């Protein structure tokens, strides 16, 4: 006698769409700074606000947690991560450890199409205004996206999707930390740093590219660290 395999029913397309909408709403709200560090994310309140079921909200919250934009706290539900210099420095350390290694691989493995994408991504970044009056003191959303795309494109030549997924998670956490941090180094030549990154990568100089990226990430970490006693 054969046994029939039992599989869990797949979520309905309607539920998946609702979950995607709630996830996008939560992600954007957290990245915009609508929630302060440490704020609770209450499923019941979110379900009422969005007009959806608790199951849909919990599914969206699990995705947000997976991106590092929320924490799941034992017996306390969900919350926006509590920001601290230590947390930011841990994120920065992880990026300085991983990204230069992946960039080396990218420089060594990337093809001509990768070179073209790097050049195009840098051109877009260089031509996008970093600040817009209507978006206040923070970097503009258009510049932030161009910035992310440039850094990711630099690494895409590695050809390893697992490493790129790791970058995506670290980048999201890094951008959240940046959103919560005041600008402390307005004289920094970020445009020059990005130009040198492009030049080293396209010159196929893996050592120089890794060194420039490490310095770039180190300066970012230093700029966002609170001074003693602040």
PDB file of N, CA and C in Angstrom, residues 67-114:
ATOM      1  N   UNK A  67      15.462  40.659   6.565  1.00  0.00           N
ATOM      2  CA  UNK A  67      16.285  41.695   5.939  1.00  0.00           C
ATOM      3  C   UNK A  67      17.102  42.483   6.959  1.00  0.00           C
ATOM      4  N   UNK A  68      16.886  42.200   8.243  1.00  0.00           N
ATOM      5  CA  UNK A  68      17.616  42.944   9.261  1.00  0.00           C
ATOM      6  C   UNK A  68      16.988  44.268   9.616  1.00  0.00           C
ATOM      7  N   UNK A  69      15.756  44.516   9.166  1.00  0.00           N
ATOM      8  CA  UNK A  69      15.088  45.781   9.442  1.00  0.00           C
ATOM      9  C   UNK A  69      14.190  45.709  10.668  1.00  0.00           C
ATOM     10  N   UNK A  70      14.098  44.546  11.277  1.00  0.00           N
ATOM     11  CA  UNK A  70      13.334  44.380  12.513  1.00  0.00           C
ATOM     12  C   UNK A  70      13.924  43.201  13.274  1.00  0.00           C
ATOM     13  N   UNK A  71      13.662  43.187  14.573  1.00  0.00           N
ATOM     14  CA  UNK A  71      14.102  42.085  15.426  1.00  0.00           C
ATOM     15  C   UNK A  71      12.880  41.328  15.932  1.00  0.00           C
ATOM     16  N   UNK A  72      13.044  40.028  16.084  1.00  0.00           N
ATOM     17  CA  UNK A  72      11.998  39.226  16.716  1.00  0.00           C
ATOM     18  C   UNK A  72      12.459  38.957  18.136  1.00  0.00           C
ATOM     19  N   UNK A  73      11.738  39.492  19.104  1.00  0.00           N
ATOM     20  CA  UNK A  73      12.157  39.437  20.496  1.00  0.00           C
ATOM     21  C   UNK A  73      11.396  38.343  21.228  1.00  0.00           C
ATOM     22  N   UNK A  74      12.079  37.480  21.964  1.00  0.00           N
ATOM     23  CA  UNK A  74      11.407  36.398  22.697  1.00  0.00           C
ATOM     24  C   UNK A  74      10.327  36.941  23.634  1.00  0.00           C
ATOM     25  N   UNK A  75       9.111  36.443  23.456  1.00  0.00           N
ATOM     26  CA  UNK A  75       7.970  36.807  24.300  1.00  0.00           C
ATOM     27  C   UNK A  75       7.599  38.285  24.230  1.00  0.00           C
ATOM     28  N   UNK A  76       8.168  39.025  23.249  1.00  0.00           N
ATOM     29  CA  UNK A  76       7.857  40.447  23.156  1.00  0.00           C
ATOM     30  C   UNK A  76       7.475  40.870  21.742  1.00  0.00           C
ATOM     31  N   UNK A  77       7.335  39.919  20.846  1.00  0.00           N
ATOM     32  CA  UNK A  77       6.906  40.261  19.498  1.00  0.00           C
ATOM     33  C   UNK A  77       8.014  40.827  18.634  1.00  0.00           C
ATOM     34  N   UNK A  78       7.672  41.825  17.851  1.00  0.00           N
ATOM     35  CA  UNK A  78       8.594  42.392  16.868  1.00  0.00           C
ATOM     36  C   UNK A  78       8.900  43.843  17.205  1.00  0.00           C
ATOM     37  N   UNK A  79      10.092  44.284  16.811  1.00  0.00           N
ATOM     38  CA  UNK A  79      10.472  45.675  17.064  1.00  0.00           C
ATOM     39  C   UNK A  79      11.511  46.115  16.039  1.00  0.00           C
ATOM     40  N   UNK A  80      11.534  47.417  15.782  1.00  0.00           N
ATOM     41  CA  UNK A  80      12.593  48.005  14.973  1.00  0.00           C
ATOM     42  C   UNK A  80      13.900  47.852  15.751  1.00  0.00           C
ATOM     43  N   UNK A  81      15.010  47.543  15.097  1.00  0.00           N
ATOM     44  CA  UNK A  81      16.267  47.381  15.833  1.00  0.00           C
ATOM     45  C   UNK A  81      16.606  48.621  16.656  1.00  0.00           C
ATOM     46  N   UNK A  82      17.137  48.388  17.838  1.00  0.00           N
ATOM     47  CA  UNK A  82      17.615  49.489  18.677  1.00  0.00           C
ATOM     48  C   UNK A  82      18.994  49.882  18.166  1.00  0.00           C
ATOM     49  N   UNK A  83      19.130  51.130  17.740  1.00  0.00           N
ATOM     50  CA  UNK A  83      20.394  51.564  17.145  1.00  0.00           C
ATOM     51  C   UNK A  83      21.409  51.903  18.222  1.00  0.00           C
ATOM     52  N   UNK A  84      22.639  51.522  17.958  1.00  0.00           N
ATOM     53  CA  UNK A  84      23.735  51.887  18.842  1.00  0.00           C
ATOM     54  C   UNK A  84      25.002  51.964  18.009  1.00  0.00           C
ATOM     55  N   UNK A  85      25.995  52.689  18.505  1.00  0.00           N
ATOM     56  CA  UNK A  85      27.265  52.744  17.786  1.00  0.00           C
ATOM     57  C   UNK A  85      27.866  51.356  17.647  1.00  0.00           C
ATOM     58  N   UNK A  86      27.682  50.528  18.691  1.00  0.00           N
ATOM     59  CA  UNK A  86      28.242  49.176  18.614  1.00  0.00           C
ATOM     60  C   UNK A  86      27.608  48.405  17.470  1.00  0.00           C
ATOM     61  N   UNK A  87      26.285  48.505  17.317  1.00  0.00           N
ATOM     62  CA  UNK A  87      25.609  47.797  16.228  1.00  0.00           C
ATOM     63  C   UNK A  87      26.125  48.303  14.877  1.00  0.00           C
ATOM     64  N   UNK A  88      26.234  49.630  14.755  1.00  0.00           N
ATOM     65  CA  UNK A  88      26.716  50.171  13.497  1.00  0.00           C
ATOM     66  C   UNK A  88      28.134  49.696  13.199  1.00  0.00           C
ATOM     67  N   UNK A  89      29.002  49.705  14.209  1.00  0.00           N
ATOM     68  CA  UNK A  89      30.389  49.289  13.997  1.00  0.00           C
ATOM     69  C   UNK A  89      30.467  47.804  13.645  1.00  0.00           C
ATOM     70  N   UNK A  90      29.556  46.993  14.181  1.00  0.00           N
ATOM     71  CA  UNK A  90      29.525  45.575  13.814  1.00  0.00           C
ATOM     72  C   UNK A  90      29.138  45.411  12.346  1.00  0.00           C
ATOM     73  N   UNK A  91      28.162  46.211  11.900  1.00  0.00           N
ATOM     74  CA  UNK A  91      27.772  46.173  10.490  1.00  0.00           C
ATOM     75  C   UNK A  91      28.949  46.603   9.615  1.00  0.00           C
ATOM     76  N   UNK A  92      29.611  47.694  10.026  1.00  0.00           N
ATOM     77  CA  UNK A  92      30.749  48.204   9.257  1.00  0.00           C
ATOM     78  C   UNK A  92      31.881  47.185   9.203  1.00  0.00           C
ATOM     79  N   UNK A  93      32.138  46.512  10.328  1.00  0.00           N
ATOM     80  CA  UNK A  93      33.191  45.496  10.357  1.00  0.00           C
ATOM     81  C   UNK A  93      32.864  44.348   9.406  1.00  0.00           C
ATOM     82  N   UNK A  94      31.600  43.949   9.394  1.00  0.00           N
ATOM     83  CA  UNK A  94      31.198  42.859   8.497  1.00  0.00           C
ATOM     84  C   UNK A  94      31.396  43.268   7.039  1.00  0.00           C
ATOM     85  N   UNK A  95      31.032  44.500   6.716  1.00  0.00           N
ATOM     86  CA  UNK A  95      31.198  44.966   5.340  1.00  0.00           C
ATOM     87  C   UNK A  95      32.675  45.045   4.956  1.00  0.00           C
ATOM     88  N   UNK A  96      33.511  45.549   5.864  1.00  0.00           N
ATOM     89  CA  UNK A  96      34.949  45.658   5.560  1.00  0.00           C
ATOM     90  C   UNK A  96      35.597  44.280   5.410  1.00  0.00           C
ATOM     91  N   UNK A  97      35.027  43.280   6.082  1.00  0.00           N
ATOM     92  CA  UNK A  97      35.563  41.921   5.993  1.00  0.00           C
ATOM     93  C   UNK A  97      35.151  41.231   4.700  1.00  0.00           C
ATOM     94  N   UNK A  98      33.891  41.419   4.298  1.00  0.00           N
ATOM     95  CA  UNK A  98      33.336  40.660   3.175  1.00  0.00           C
ATOM     96  C   UNK A  98      33.500  41.360   1.827  1.00  0.00           C
ATOM     97  N   UNK A  99      33.151  42.630   1.759  1.00  0.00           N
ATOM     98  CA  UNK A  99      33.044  43.292   0.456  1.00  0.00           C
ATOM     99  C   UNK A  99      34.368  43.403  -0.308  1.00  0.00           C
ATOM    100  N   UNK A 100      35.496  43.741   0.343  1.00  0.00           N
ATOM    101  CA  UNK A 100      36.737  43.790  -0.433  1.00  0.00           C
ATOM    102  C   UNK A 100      37.117  42.430  -1.038  1.00  0.00           C
ATOM    103  N   UNK A 101      36.811  41.342  -0.329  1.00  0.00           N
ATOM    104  CA  UNK A 101      37.088  40.001  -0.856  1.00  0.00           C
ATOM    105  C   UNK A 101      36.230  39.737  -2.088  1.00  0.00           C
ATOM    106  N   UNK A 102      34.940  40.097  -2.001  1.00  0.00           N
ATOM    107  CA  UNK A 102      34.045  39.875  -3.136  1.00  0.00           C
ATOM    108  C   UNK A 102      34.444  40.771  -4.305  1.00  0.00           C
ATOM    109  N   UNK A 103      34.883  41.991  -4.007  1.00  0.00           N
ATOM    110  CA  UNK A 103      35.319  42.883  -5.083  1.00  0.00           C
ATOM    111  C   UNK A 103      36.536  42.308  -5.805  1.00  0.00           C
ATOM    112  N   UNK A 104      37.466  41.725  -5.079  1.00  0.00           N
ATOM    113  CA  UNK A 104      38.615  41.066  -5.718  1.00  0.00           C
ATOM    114  C   UNK A 104      38.131  39.997  -6.707  1.00  0.00           C
ATOM    115  N   UNK A 105      37.193  39.175  -6.255  1.00  0.00           N
ATOM    116  CA  UNK A 105      36.654  38.129  -7.119  1.00  0.00           C
ATOM    117  C   UNK A 105      35.993  38.743  -8.351  1.00  0.00           C
ATOM    118  N   UNK A 106      35.279  39.836  -8.136  1.00  0.00           N
ATOM    119  CA  UNK A 106      34.561  40.493  -9.222  1.00  0.00           C
ATOM    120  C   UNK A 106      35.524  41.041 -10.266  1.00  0.00           C
ATOM    121  N   UNK A 107      36.592  41.680  -9.797  1.00  0.00           N
ATOM    122  CA  UNK A 107      37.601  42.229 -10.709  1.00  0.00           C
ATOM    123  C   UNK A 107      38.256  41.109 -11.515  1.00  0.00           C
ATOM    124  N   UNK A 108      38.489  39.979 -10.869  1.00  0.00           N
ATOM    125  CA  UNK A 108      39.155  38.859 -11.539  1.00  0.00           C
ATOM    126  C   UNK A 108      38.230  38.095 -12.492  1.00  0.00           C
ATOM    127  N   UNK A 109      36.932  38.072 -12.173  1.00  0.00           N
ATOM    128  CA  UNK A 109      36.004  37.252 -12.949  1.00  0.00           C
ATOM    129  C   UNK A 109      35.103  38.042 -13.895  1.00  0.00           C
ATOM    130  N   UNK A 110      34.908  39.312 -13.634  1.00  0.00           N
ATOM    131  CA  UNK A 110      33.943  40.090 -14.401  1.00  0.00           C
ATOM    132  C   UNK A 110      34.279  40.154 -15.882  1.00  0.00           C
ATOM    133  N   UNK A 111      33.242  40.151 -16.725  1.00  0.00           N
ATOM    134  CA  UNK A 111      33.453  40.205 -18.172  1.00  0.00           C
ATOM    135  C   UNK A 111      33.253  41.637 -18.677  1.00  0.00           C
ATOM    136  N   UNK A 112      33.227  41.791 -19.990  1.00  0.00           N
ATOM    137  CA  UNK A 112      33.082  43.120 -20.582  1.00  0.00           C
ATOM    138  C   UNK A 112      31.713  43.712 -20.262  1.00  0.00           C
ATOM    139  N   UNK A 113      30.677  42.880 -20.218  1.00  0.00           N
ATOM    140  CA  UNK A 113      29.351  43.376 -19.856  1.00  0.00           C
ATOM    141  C   UNK A 113      29.356  43.939 -18.435  1.00  0.00           C
ATOM    142  N   UNK A 114      30.065  43.276 -17.534  1.00  0.00           N
ATOM    143  CA  UNK A 114      30.187  43.787 -16.161  1.00  0.00           C
ATOM    144  C   UNK A 114      30.879  45.146 -16.168  1.00  0.00           C
TER     145      UNK A 114
END
